[in-house]
Amino acid sequence: MSKILEKRQLTRETVLMKIEAPLIANKALPGQFIIFRVEEGGERVPLTIAGVDPDEGSVTIIFQMVGKSTMRLGAKEAGESIADFVGPLGKPSELDPYKGKKVAVIGGGLGVAIAYPQAAYLYEIGAHVDVIAGYRSADLIILEDELRSSSDNFYLITDDGSSGRKGFVTDMLKELLDEGKQYDLIIAIGPLVMMRAVAELTRPYDIETVVSMNTIMVDGTGMCGCCRLTVGGKTKFACVDGPDFDAHEVDFEEAIRRSRAYVEQEDQDRKSEEERHRCRLTGEVRHE
Amino acid sequence: MPEQAADVRNKNFSEVALGYTEEMAQEEALRCLHCKNRPCVSQCPVNVDIPGFIEKIATGDYEEAYQIIASTNSLPAICGRVCPQETQCESTCIRGIKGEPVAIGRLERFAADWHLANAKEQPPRPETNGHRVAVIGSGPAGLTCAGDLAKMGYEVTVYEAFHVAGGVLMYGIPEFRLPKKLVQAEIDGLRALGVEIVCNTVIGLTLSIDDLFKSGYEAIFIGSGAGLPRFMEIPGENLNQVYSANEFLTRVNLMQAWRWPETSTPINIGKRVAVVGGGNVAMDAARCAKRLGADEVMIVYRRSEDELPARQEEVEHAKHEGIIFNLLTNPTEIKGNDGWVTGMTCIRMELGEPDASGRRRPVPMKDSEFDIELDTVIMAIGQSPNPLLRNTTDELKCHSWGGIIVDEETLATSMTGVWAGGDAVTGAATVILAMGAGKTAAQSIDEYIQGK
């Protein structure tokens, strides 16, 4: 059992939790992930680590309550425990070589939560860090203050223009590149379609671009191969070969397709989970 | 031995074989000739005193029979079910020269089941000798090593990456062949001996081997298993609905996907399923697929029936349950539409000259390609050792194919104080061979620590 030390509702659907996991907090580096299981009978869900505090012995995760397991996790309160929490899994991001170099870190939606520790690490080792954070709308903004204080330039953009610039992260990146900004590395973390769009944008510029692939997983240790994807024409396992990969080599079409392998079951699970939380008076679904 | 009827059991996950009654067990036990040279014992990787325990069954002293087995075998109820007795103890039984050998495996199962159902007292916990040993992996190798060391008085901690202990006994072998509550009962028996089991801990990532030494363990046994599935490297293998047998079986057995949506891990099965491969894992996957409700489940294997690596009993069970065998057939491409499997192109094979393994090499027949319509393909063509430990532990010397290099006699690795055994060393093999390795390593570790 792993204890929830702290819980904060960041937006209507997004929750931050600090989980007691001293061994993981000691070892985890940016880019690595954990797998959690809320309860007996629960599924194993991978989540990239959003931060660690070795002194407190805690690991921070940020998640969106969009499926059965994340809804059940979000329903837990500080002081309660979850069944399982294992990690740090996967290879850490290779960030040290970029000390003193120019890096753009791009986060989309929940991906901002994973982009943040990367930006913070790079900023701390003395890289020049530009952050582009994209959200659907103003009410979904997370980690704005944190990112502002771990970047040289911070660009906020929303799909509907309700805060910051209106548009997509790629619009912002294109503008910066057109202005003549030079980057040694671009890190893009977010929905698969966003990462694909960034990859396509940077390809003609020939800028090294890295994406973090959040595939479906079961064990997360190389045992099942559920997380496989094609990178540079070869099959790779996101759990042990990644989760970071060269964005220009990833077969995104395949990755998007594979991410939808259980979409029917996920829909059914989500609907029955919502029924459990539906208010019998107003008919509304409670998210807290 | 009584079994569930084939057309009943292929729709449920309850155990296929129902076990002997007392009368049947005694009758079978009386067939043992108690030969002087005991050929059966020398064929057992963990040297169970076979005639000794059989004699106790014959006289109705079932608990004593169990104790005789348990004195050298940490997991009797498991071995009685999944050991390939026909190629080990039973293969040399003198009774087998003329007629059937004594059913040693079934008798072992009977004694173990009797004990689990009737024994009231836990064995006394051995007095500790103050030495601590860490075991990596809670599969058959790790559990055996832990059990043997605990019986000698060592304080043993077993680290497991998954959320439950048991390794392949939990995630790989299906419920209908090895009930999970029985595996947990055997593990509880080890806990009663003082073995501590720590789940959710990936050695190499959560803790390193050095961390373990620093925290006071004097010796370490690696039994991390064969956890990296192989694929054929043919077109279409990353289509949706192509599973590795490991993924398929883990979803079904460990994550209990067959109970979805009561449990949360889903699985898609479809109507027509092909399992590529001919080993026990392939049979397990095929029989699970049938139980999940597939109309047609076929084994696709490139050699002929004689070369099937699976146990004869498993092949027979699969056939009775309606699994189709497409032998001398090899896939060349998996076909899909919109990203999902729709079929597989295969080629007919014939057997040529024997290869290095001694089996006749399958050779493709010219222009014999044909297509099969399918919804699901399960690849059960073997596994390589899991790379996590060797990738994060430079001093641990490994073969180029991934197996940990050990001294064959002692199972010592290239790292002082570290032993290894089971599939992590040999590549995918059997439960009992892994148990034999765990036993050997326990002996080596004891000699090492006592000699310090």
XYZ file of C-alpha atoms in Angstrom:
740
model
C 0.000 0.000 0.000
C 1.229 3.516 -0.760
C -0.077 6.520 1.128
C -1.359 9.728 -0.469
C 0.436 12.535 1.388
C -1.147 15.450 -0.402
C -3.877 16.063 -2.938
C -4.592 19.211 -4.898
C -7.236 19.783 -7.523
C -5.444 21.740 -10.264
C -8.379 22.069 -12.650
C -11.810 20.503 -12.858
C -10.346 17.303 -14.285
C -6.708 17.480 -13.237
C -5.391 16.339 -9.876
C -1.934 16.509 -8.305
C -0.986 13.903 -5.726
C 2.116 13.360 -3.669
C 2.549 9.674 -2.955
C 4.741 8.292 -0.199
C 7.448 6.325 -2.058
C 10.888 7.027 -0.561
C 12.800 4.473 -2.653
C 11.395 5.856 -5.904
C 11.967 9.451 -4.767
C 15.632 8.586 -4.180
C 16.185 7.176 -7.646
C 13.826 8.878 -10.081
C 15.173 11.184 -12.792
C 13.245 13.347 -15.283
C 11.529 11.285 -17.963
C 10.974 8.168 -15.858
C 7.551 6.876 -14.962
C 5.697 4.888 -12.325
C 2.884 2.355 -12.556
C 0.024 2.548 -10.107
C -2.896 0.305 -9.262
C -5.629 1.894 -7.185
C -7.139 -1.243 -5.678
C -7.395 -5.038 -5.903
C -8.696 -5.920 -9.352
C -7.488 -2.586 -10.689
C -5.472 -2.185 -13.870
C -1.812 -1.178 -13.966
C -1.583 2.389 -15.244
C 1.669 4.125 -16.220
C 2.147 7.813 -15.375
C 5.255 9.860 -16.005
C 6.671 11.322 -12.799
C 5.947 15.038 -12.372
C 8.402 15.579 -9.510
C 10.115 14.011 -6.513
C 11.074 15.143 -3.022
C 13.712 12.760 -1.649
C 13.718 14.478 1.779
C 9.997 14.024 2.166
C 10.165 10.629 0.436
C 7.425 11.621 -1.970
C 6.729 11.282 -5.682
C 4.404 13.770 -7.387
C 1.985 12.614 -10.065
C -0.437 14.743 -12.033
C -3.301 13.068 -13.852
C -6.552 13.741 -15.608
C -9.660 11.920 -14.444
C -10.636 10.587 -17.839
C -10.795 6.822 -17.339
C -12.004 4.360 -14.730
C -8.668 4.071 -12.914
C -7.820 7.786 -12.908
C -11.361 8.594 -11.757
C -10.997 6.126 -8.892
C -7.562 7.510 -8.037
C -8.961 11.044 -8.099
C -11.712 10.004 -5.709
C -9.099 9.144 -3.042
C -8.172 11.722 -0.412
C -4.918 12.622 1.318
C -4.281 10.143 4.123
C -5.801 7.257 2.177
C -3.672 4.670 0.377
C -3.567 3.034 -3.033
C -2.762 -0.634 -3.600
C 0.420 -0.380 -5.639
C 2.989 2.156 -6.786
C 6.145 0.911 -8.537
C 9.102 2.601 -10.218
C 11.057 4.477 -11.343
C 10.547 2.725 -14.685
C 12.004 3.477 -18.111
C 15.185 5.272 -19.066
C 15.749 8.806 -17.778
C 15.776 11.609 -20.361
C 19.265 12.472 -21.595
C 19.440 16.082 -20.477
C 22.973 16.554 -19.107
C 24.594 17.008 -22.557
C 22.484 20.164 -23.013
C 24.136 22.166 -20.263
C 24.722 25.639 -21.697
C 22.730 24.789 -24.855
C 19.430 26.144 -26.149
C 16.380 23.975 -25.542
C 12.687 24.448 -26.247
C 10.409 22.439 -23.965
C 6.876 22.104 -25.286
C 4.033 20.771 -23.193
C 0.493 20.213 -24.341
C -2.373 19.802 -21.871
C -1.501 17.203 -19.235
C 1.878 16.808 -20.980
C 2.858 20.087 -19.324
C 3.055 18.140 -16.066
C 5.762 15.913 -17.531
C 7.480 18.711 -19.447
C 7.861 20.670 -16.225
C 10.480 18.436 -14.496
C 12.465 18.344 -17.742
C 12.395 22.147 -18.057
C 13.293 22.550 -14.379
C 16.221 20.130 -14.641
C 17.570 21.777 -17.788
C 17.176 25.261 -16.308
C 19.008 24.151 -13.184
C 21.996 22.695 -15.054
C 22.324 25.941 -16.963
C 20.618 25.325 -20.279
C 18.810 28.193 -21.997
C 15.202 27.074 -21.696
C 12.200 28.340 -23.658
C 8.910 26.801 -22.585
C 5.802 26.683 -24.738
C 2.784 25.526 -22.760
C -0.442 24.866 -24.615
C -3.894 24.249 -23.143
C -7.390 23.879 -24.562
C -8.652 26.846 -22.540
C -7.832 29.114 -19.583
C -9.582 26.889 -17.015
C -7.236 23.994 -17.826
C -3.975 25.838 -17.161
C -1.619 24.005 -14.799
C 1.866 24.751 -13.429
C 2.065 28.233 -14.968
C 4.032 29.780 -12.066
C 6.362 26.797 -11.820
C 7.163 26.932 -15.517
C 7.655 30.695 -15.568
C 10.255 30.358 -12.834
C 12.124 27.517 -14.558
C 12.470 29.062 -18.007
C 14.163 31.970 -19.732
C 11.097 32.597 -21.859
C 7.617 31.307 -21.194
C 4.947 31.248 -23.899
C 1.370 30.450 -22.973
C -1.088 29.522 -25.670
C -4.671 28.296 -25.613
C -6.739 26.713 -28.375
C -9.575 29.195 -27.851
C -7.541 32.249 -26.882
C -9.131 32.442 -23.427
C -5.673 33.030 -21.976
C -2.342 33.910 -23.554
C -2.053 33.601 -27.308
C -4.745 31.874 -29.360
C -3.635 28.834 -31.318
C -1.602 25.646 -31.008
C 1.880 25.069 -29.600
C 3.120 24.479 -33.147
C 1.968 27.985 -34.170
C 4.083 29.432 -31.392
C 7.083 27.253 -32.187
C 6.880 28.101 -35.883
C 6.819 31.795 -35.069
C 9.916 31.459 -32.869
C 11.765 29.469 -35.518
C 10.745 31.978 -38.196
C 12.056 34.769 -35.990
C 15.382 33.018 -36.239
C 15.534 31.334 -32.836
C 18.017 28.474 -32.829
C 17.552 25.373 -30.670
C 19.896 22.465 -30.017
C 17.039 20.343 -28.742
C 13.275 20.415 -28.748
C 11.357 18.309 -26.243
C 7.664 17.810 -26.967
C 5.342 16.120 -24.508
C 1.607 15.907 -24.870
C -1.116 14.193 -26.891
C 0.160 11.997 -29.751
C -1.280 14.317 -32.422
C 0.507 17.282 -30.847
C 3.829 15.446 -30.693
C 3.406 14.364 -34.310
C 2.698 17.966 -35.328
C 5.848 19.181 -33.562
C 7.883 16.414 -35.200
C 6.608 17.410 -38.641
C 7.309 21.078 -37.955
C 10.914 20.589 -36.835
C 11.822 17.958 -39.420
C 12.685 20.435 -42.219
C 14.714 22.500 -39.745
C 16.671 19.380 -38.833
C 16.489 20.171 -35.111
C 16.918 17.239 -32.739
C 13.435 16.563 -31.356
C 12.538 14.169 -28.551
C 9.077 12.957 -27.574
C 7.887 10.985 -24.532
C 5.672 8.077 -25.617
C 2.903 7.227 -23.185
C 1.734 3.902 -24.596
C -0.595 1.348 -23.049
C 1.402 -0.909 -20.723
C 0.855 -3.884 -18.463
C 4.022 -4.702 -16.541
C 6.249 -1.776 -17.561
C 9.437 -3.846 -17.263
C 9.817 -5.290 -20.768
C 7.902 -8.443 -20.080
C 4.762 -8.130 -22.164
C 5.553 -6.035 -25.226
C 2.166 -4.302 -25.145
C 3.910 -0.923 -25.355
C 5.741 -1.667 -28.594
C 6.075 0.960 -31.253
C 8.033 1.389 -34.457
C 11.004 3.755 -34.266
C 13.257 4.084 -37.295
C 11.665 0.987 -38.803
C 12.474 -1.161 -35.753
C 10.157 -2.395 -33.001
C 10.963 -0.810 -29.634
C 9.403 -1.236 -26.199
C 8.443 2.131 -24.690
C 8.922 0.742 -21.162
C 12.553 -0.374 -21.410
C 13.858 1.343 -24.574
C 12.045 4.613 -23.809
C 9.791 6.359 -23.016
C 11.859 9.055 -24.823
C 12.399 8.579 -28.562
C 13.634 10.566 -31.556
C 10.450 12.284 -32.748
C 11.529 12.151 -36.398
C 11.818 8.353 -36.270
C 8.579 7.467 -34.451
C 5.727 5.954 -36.458
C 2.974 8.128 -34.987
C 0.182 6.647 -37.138
C 0.838 3.256 -35.612
C 1.186 4.700 -32.097
C -2.148 6.528 -32.389
C -3.834 3.369 -33.641
C -2.350 1.235 -30.879
C -3.420 3.762 -28.247
C -7.016 3.092 -29.313
C -6.838 -0.703 -28.896
C -9.251 -0.763 -25.947
C -11.293 2.330 -26.690
C -14.605 0.452 -26.506
C -13.860 -1.013 -23.083
C -12.549 2.348 -21.874
C -15.802 4.047 -22.942
C -17.924 1.440 -21.209
C -15.789 1.633 -18.052
C -15.983 5.419 -18.037
C -19.778 5.402 -18.423
C -20.353 2.969 -15.576
C -17.870 4.882 -13.443
C -19.722 8.141 -14.131
C -22.969 6.478 -13.107
C -21.398 5.748 -9.720
C -20.664 9.440 -9.269
C -23.874 10.842 -10.732
C -25.879 12.976 -8.357
C -29.384 11.545 -8.041
C -30.824 15.018 -7.457
C -29.255 17.118 -10.191
C -28.023 14.416 -12.578
C -24.553 15.980 -12.553
C -21.351 13.962 -12.427
C -19.158 14.897 -9.494
C -15.449 15.045 -10.194
C -14.016 15.493 -6.737
C -7.374 -39.028 -12.854
C -10.868 -37.511 -13.111
C -11.205 -34.358 -15.236
C -13.885 -31.839 -16.115
C -15.471 -32.857 -19.437
C -13.779 -31.142 -22.395
C -16.837 -29.292 -23.714
C -17.641 -28.036 -20.222
C -14.161 -26.980 -19.161
C -13.374 -25.101 -22.377
C -15.902 -22.518 -21.209
C -14.641 -22.037 -17.651
C -11.387 -21.265 -15.858
C -11.758 -23.902 -13.098
C -9.099 -26.564 -12.800
C -9.219 -29.218 -15.533
C -7.835 -32.161 -13.577
C -9.776 -32.899 -10.427
C -7.219 -34.987 -8.523
C -7.292 -38.454 -6.990
C -9.673 -39.583 -4.285
C -8.081 -41.330 -1.284
C -8.987 -44.735 -2.683
C -7.473 -43.954 -6.067
C -4.300 -42.584 -4.482
C -3.817 -45.658 -2.297
C -4.449 -48.015 -5.185
C -1.916 -46.165 -7.341
C 0.623 -45.973 -4.481
C 0.515 -49.751 -4.105
C 1.837 -50.104 -7.665
C 5.266 -48.752 -6.604
C 7.813 -51.581 -6.604
C 10.256 -49.801 -4.261
C 13.213 -50.604 -6.495
C 16.585 -50.619 -4.768
C 18.371 -48.266 -7.150
C 15.455 -45.776 -7.260
C 15.864 -44.525 -10.864
C 12.971 -42.092 -10.395
C 14.772 -40.094 -7.670
C 17.882 -39.509 -9.766
C 15.666 -38.050 -12.532
C 14.136 -35.465 -10.184
C 15.831 -32.037 -10.334
C 15.098 -31.525 -6.625
C 15.681 -35.167 -5.544
C 12.344 -35.912 -3.944
C 12.368 -39.246 -2.039
C 9.720 -40.642 -4.344
C 9.370 -44.255 -3.103
C 9.469 -42.901 0.469
C 6.483 -40.606 0.070
C 4.550 -43.101 -2.029
C 4.894 -45.686 0.716
C 3.362 -43.234 3.206
C 0.407 -42.649 0.877
C -0.096 -46.421 0.608
C -0.304 -46.662 4.394
C -2.659 -43.697 4.615
C -0.142 -41.447 6.333
C -0.712 -38.515 4.001
C 0.769 -35.769 6.153
C 3.997 -37.770 6.526
C 4.028 -38.256 2.742
C 3.755 -34.497 2.315
C 6.539 -33.832 4.820
C 8.869 -36.167 2.920
C 8.217 -34.245 -0.319
C 8.424 -30.848 1.371
C 11.782 -31.645 2.935
C 13.413 -31.274 -0.493
C 10.723 -29.523 -2.554
C 9.424 -26.114 -1.490
C 6.387 -26.150 -3.823
C 4.839 -29.657 -3.918
C 1.301 -28.708 -4.977
C 2.756 -26.826 -7.934
C 5.178 -29.555 -9.058
C 2.441 -32.164 -8.807
C 0.592 -30.187 -11.481
C 3.110 -28.646 -13.853
C 6.245 -30.838 -13.759
C 6.890 -32.811 -16.953
C 6.956 -36.104 -15.006
C 6.770 -38.139 -18.202
C 10.285 -37.002 -19.179
C 11.660 -37.038 -15.610
C 10.779 -39.363 -12.708
C 8.088 -41.346 -14.515
C 10.294 -41.875 -17.584
C 12.536 -44.295 -15.705
C 9.876 -46.024 -13.613
C 10.331 -49.807 -13.933
C 6.553 -50.197 -14.063
C 6.678 -48.243 -17.307
C 8.648 -50.956 -19.131
C 5.514 -53.064 -19.230
C 2.456 -50.836 -18.903
C 1.981 -47.486 -17.253
C 4.604 -46.003 -14.928
C 3.477 -45.170 -11.397
C 1.650 -41.823 -11.575
C 4.217 -40.045 -9.394
C 3.060 -36.535 -10.276
C -0.550 -37.283 -9.448
C 0.451 -38.827 -6.122
C 2.587 -35.792 -5.304
C -0.377 -33.576 -6.068
C -2.607 -35.723 -3.877
C -0.257 -35.483 -0.878
C 0.181 -31.722 -1.308
C -3.548 -31.075 -1.700
C -4.300 -33.242 1.316
C -1.840 -31.214 3.358
C -3.244 -27.849 2.200
C -6.781 -28.985 3.007
C -6.119 -30.762 6.305
C -2.892 -29.667 7.956
C -3.655 -27.417 10.876
C -0.275 -26.560 12.269
C 2.268 -24.417 10.510
C 5.770 -25.900 10.673
C 7.916 -24.378 13.419
C 9.864 -21.364 12.220
C 13.556 -22.274 12.055
C 15.895 -20.510 14.457
C 17.648 -17.653 12.697
C 21.399 -17.846 12.096
C 21.618 -14.054 11.808
C 22.669 -13.980 8.147
C 20.590 -12.086 5.579
C 20.113 -13.064 1.928
C 18.196 -11.215 -0.793
C 16.393 -13.016 -3.618
C 15.455 -11.169 -6.812
C 12.275 -12.513 -8.363
C 9.518 -14.574 -6.734
C 9.052 -17.203 -9.437
C 9.864 -20.895 -8.966
C 13.666 -20.357 -8.823
C 13.498 -17.521 -6.297
C 10.870 -19.150 -4.086
C 12.786 -22.438 -3.950
C 16.042 -20.693 -3.117
C 14.286 -18.619 -0.447
C 12.544 -21.663 1.049
C 15.712 -23.738 1.250
C 17.703 -20.892 2.806
C 14.940 -20.118 5.309
C 14.896 -23.770 6.383
C 18.649 -23.464 7.086
C 17.991 -20.432 9.306
C 18.768 -17.562 6.930
C 16.727 -14.376 7.014
C 15.533 -14.098 3.428
C 13.870 -11.182 1.639
C 12.368 -11.815 -1.804
C 11.953 -8.787 -4.102
C 9.240 -8.933 -6.753
C 8.582 -6.354 -9.502
C 4.898 -7.180 -9.899
C 2.214 -6.433 -7.329
C 1.896 -10.100 -6.328
C 4.461 -12.818 -5.715
C 4.724 -15.979 -7.790
C 6.226 -14.891 -11.098
C 5.282 -17.169 -13.984
C 3.163 -19.280 -11.611
C 0.850 -16.251 -11.314
C 1.097 -14.403 -14.627
C 1.905 -17.267 -17.003
C 0.343 -20.601 -16.127
C -3.463 -20.341 -16.309
C -5.856 -20.858 -13.435
C -7.313 -24.014 -15.000
C -3.900 -25.700 -14.896
C -2.617 -24.188 -11.650
C -5.167 -22.507 -9.360
C -3.815 -19.212 -8.063
C -5.073 -19.716 -4.517
C -2.888 -22.777 -4.367
C 0.178 -20.799 -5.476
C -0.583 -18.245 -2.777
C -0.989 -21.038 -0.210
C 2.481 -22.358 -1.068
C 3.872 -18.816 -0.770
C 2.121 -18.382 2.590
C 3.940 -21.529 3.684
C 7.248 -19.810 2.876
C 6.161 -16.704 4.780
C 5.478 -18.964 7.781
C 9.117 -20.055 7.535
C 10.080 -16.400 7.949
C 10.617 -15.448 4.285
C 9.751 -11.795 3.734
C 8.287 -10.908 0.336
C 8.481 -7.326 -0.908
C 6.416 -6.608 -4.033
C 6.478 -3.569 -6.348
C 10.270 -3.419 -6.228
C 12.250 -3.610 -9.466
C 15.850 -4.479 -8.694
C 17.998 -2.509 -11.119
C 15.623 0.462 -10.939
C 14.012 0.843 -7.501
C 17.107 -0.574 -5.808
C 20.449 -1.660 -7.275
C 22.379 -4.791 -6.371
C 24.854 -2.503 -4.604
C 22.011 -0.981 -2.569
C 21.096 -4.503 -1.432
C 24.649 -5.269 -0.281
C 24.829 -1.883 1.467
C 21.630 -2.590 3.368
C 23.208 -5.693 4.882
C 22.488 -8.682 2.655
C 25.500 -10.969 2.511
C 24.475 -12.814 -0.627
C 22.034 -12.327 -3.491
C 20.246 -14.798 -5.743
C 18.920 -13.595 -9.115
C 15.892 -15.481 -10.378
C 14.413 -12.752 -12.567
C 13.087 -15.089 -15.249
C 12.711 -14.915 -19.005
C 10.782 -11.736 -19.329
C 11.259 -10.354 -22.829
C 8.924 -11.696 -25.508
C 10.212 -12.588 -28.975
C 8.436 -11.652 -32.154
C 8.934 -13.132 -35.629
C 9.899 -9.847 -37.286
C 7.391 -10.305 -40.076
C 5.186 -7.511 -41.503
C 2.081 -6.649 -39.500
C 3.260 -7.682 -36.044
C 2.430 -4.312 -34.518
C -1.179 -4.345 -35.724
C -3.822 -4.111 -33.032
C -4.783 -7.613 -31.853
C -1.316 -9.088 -32.166
C -0.349 -10.101 -28.640
C 2.791 -11.654 -27.263
C 1.839 -14.754 -25.277
C 3.304 -12.984 -22.241
C 0.959 -10.027 -22.631
C -2.048 -12.193 -23.412
C -1.465 -14.547 -20.472
C -0.606 -11.709 -18.065
C -3.820 -9.905 -18.940
C -5.830 -13.105 -18.506
C -4.123 -14.703 -15.485
C -2.542 -11.985 -13.391
C -4.863 -9.104 -14.252
C -7.939 -11.400 -14.484
C -9.119 -9.801 -17.722
C -11.566 -12.707 -18.151
C -13.577 -11.145 -15.322
C -13.736 -7.680 -16.982
C -15.591 -5.350 -16.333
C -15.599 -6.587 -12.739
C -11.812 -6.180 -12.969
C -10.333 -3.217 -14.835
C -7.905 -4.779 -17.333
C -9.545 -5.418 -20.708
C -8.728 -7.945 -23.425
C -10.008 -8.330 -26.976
C -10.413 -11.837 -28.290
C -12.522 -11.842 -31.454
C -13.941 -14.937 -33.152
C -10.908 -16.502 -34.844
C -7.591 -16.744 -33.049
C -4.215 -18.133 -34.135
C -1.497 -18.939 -31.626
C 1.930 -19.168 -33.252
C 4.215 -21.701 -31.537
C 4.086 -25.238 -30.181
C 5.256 -25.098 -26.577
C 3.378 -25.234 -23.290
C 2.940 -21.466 -23.408
C 1.260 -21.746 -26.817
C -1.102 -24.440 -25.471
C -1.915 -22.266 -22.441
C -2.643 -19.247 -24.643
C -4.818 -21.272 -27.035
C -6.827 -22.841 -24.224
C -7.323 -19.413 -22.592
C -8.487 -17.950 -25.912
C -11.058 -20.722 -26.240
C -12.299 -20.076 -22.713
C -12.621 -16.362 -23.439
C -15.215 -17.288 -26.044
C -13.387 -17.454 -29.379
C -15.238 -19.677 -31.890
C -12.135 -21.057 -33.517
C -8.678 -21.269 -31.991
C -5.751 -22.742 -33.898
C -2.149 -23.548 -33.134
C 0.160 -22.617 -36.009
C 3.446 -24.530 -35.739
C 6.179 -24.918 -38.310
C 7.189 -28.491 -37.504
C 5.046 -31.631 -37.172
C 3.229 -33.095 -34.180
C 6.238 -35.203 -33.132
C 8.345 -32.087 -32.640
C 5.794 -30.116 -30.579
C 7.770 -28.988 -27.518
C 4.641 -28.941 -25.332
C 3.907 -31.786 -22.940
C 1.868 -34.560 -24.525
C -0.788 -34.105 -21.840
C -1.193 -30.413 -22.708
C -1.480 -31.201 -26.425
C -4.129 -33.828 -25.701
C -6.059 -31.465 -23.446
C -5.931 -28.745 -26.080
C -7.201 -31.113 -28.784
C -10.045 -32.356 -26.609
C -11.072 -28.793 -25.941
C -11.403 -28.124 -29.643
C -8.121 -26.411 -30.485
C -7.229 -26.894 -34.164
C -3.622 -27.813 -35.020
C -2.217 -26.252 -38.186
C 1.092 -28.089 -38.283
C 3.965 -27.697 -40.777
C 2.734 -24.146 -41.252
C 4.626 -20.913 -40.757
C 3.334 -17.311 -40.873
C 4.991 -14.946 -43.341
C 2.815 -11.866 -42.853
C 0.013 -10.633 -40.632
C -2.598 -8.751 -42.605
C -4.702 -5.900 -41.357
C -7.303 -3.343 -42.231
C -7.334 0.103 -40.673
C -4.726 -1.078 -38.193
C -6.539 -4.175 -36.928
C -5.711 -7.800 -37.720
C -7.806 -9.402 -40.464
C -5.726 -12.447 -41.285
C -2.382 -14.084 -41.740
C -0.466 -15.362 -44.732
C 1.219 -18.695 -44.046
C 3.453 -21.027 -45.976
C 3.446 -24.849 -45.867
C 6.599 -26.457 -44.507
C 8.222 -29.864 -44.871
C 10.837 -31.442 -42.640
C 14.419 -31.609 -43.870
C 17.644 -32.712 -42.211
C 18.003 -32.512 -38.402
C 19.371 -29.159 -37.149
C 21.577 -28.332 -34.156
C 18.719 -29.099 -31.736
C 18.433 -32.592 -33.221
C 14.944 -31.888 -34.544
C 14.295 -32.026 -38.279
C 14.596 -28.578 -39.762
C 11.395 -27.167 -41.271
C 11.826 -26.006 -44.882
C 9.287 -23.817 -46.733
C 7.515 -25.472 -49.687
C 7.635 -23.395 -52.830
C 4.477 -21.519 -53.863
C 2.471 -22.943 -50.992
C 1.366 -19.645 -49.443
C -2.217 -19.372 -48.277
C -4.283 -16.919 -46.234
C -6.226 -17.496 -43.024
C -8.902 -15.065 -41.805
C -8.278 -14.030 -38.217
C -9.200 -11.480 -35.579
C -6.336 -12.154 -33.182
C -2.771 -13.452 -33.394
C -0.823 -14.535 -30.307
C 2.936 -14.948 -30.676
C 4.185 -17.764 -28.434
C 7.624 -18.322 -29.945
C 9.718 -17.910 -26.826
C 11.321 -15.266 -24.689
C 14.736 -13.850 -23.922
C 15.939 -13.083 -20.396
C 14.705 -9.759 -19.033
C 17.273 -7.002 -19.745
C 16.623 -4.697 -16.782
C 19.240 -6.075 -14.395
C 22.031 -6.517 -16.919
C 21.389 -3.052 -18.391
C 21.730 -1.416 -14.995
C 24.450 -3.655 -13.488
C 27.677 -3.381 -15.484
C 29.593 -5.945 -13.421
C 27.064 -8.680 -14.145
C 28.492 -10.626 -17.113
C 25.961 -11.933 -19.615
C 25.914 -13.876 -22.877
C 25.237 -11.887 -26.049
C 21.716 -13.395 -26.123
C 21.057 -11.993 -22.660
C 21.433 -14.975 -20.315
C 23.446 -14.361 -17.139
C 26.779 -16.207 -17.213
C 27.190 -18.585 -14.244
C 29.477 -21.340 -13.042
C 27.490 -24.416 -14.025
C 28.151 -26.242 -10.808
C 27.683 -23.500 -8.197
C 25.590 -20.983 -10.214
C 27.946 -18.194 -9.096
C 27.881 -15.126 -11.374
C 30.736 -12.766 -12.256
C 29.844 -10.662 -9.191
C 31.116 -11.785 -5.791
C 28.262 -12.791 -3.539
C 25.745 -13.021 -6.403
C 24.255 -16.265 -7.774
C 21.716 -16.719 -10.548
C 19.466 -19.476 -11.850
C 16.300 -20.349 -13.725
C 15.210 -18.780 -16.996
C 17.381 -15.677 -16.370
C 20.326 -18.029 -16.973
C 18.983 -20.709 -19.311
C 16.360 -18.846 -21.333
C 12.804 -20.136 -21.166
C 12.696 -23.651 -19.631
C 10.521 -25.444 -17.067
C 9.323 -24.671 -13.552
C 11.131 -27.666 -12.091
C 14.480 -26.832 -13.715
C 14.223 -23.330 -12.256
C 13.438 -24.895 -8.876
C 16.457 -27.174 -9.187
C 18.616 -24.111 -9.855
C 17.165 -22.289 -6.848
C 18.043 -25.307 -4.740
C 21.620 -25.509 -6.032
C 22.127 -21.783 -5.460
C 20.809 -22.042 -1.881
C 23.422 -24.733 -1.220
C 26.186 -22.575 -2.758
C 25.108 -19.505 -0.798
C 25.109 -21.502 2.444
C 28.639 -22.785 1.746
C 29.790 -19.250 0.869
C 28.413 -17.634 4.006
C 29.471 -20.457 6.339
C 32.959 -20.377 4.828
C 33.397 -16.639 5.339
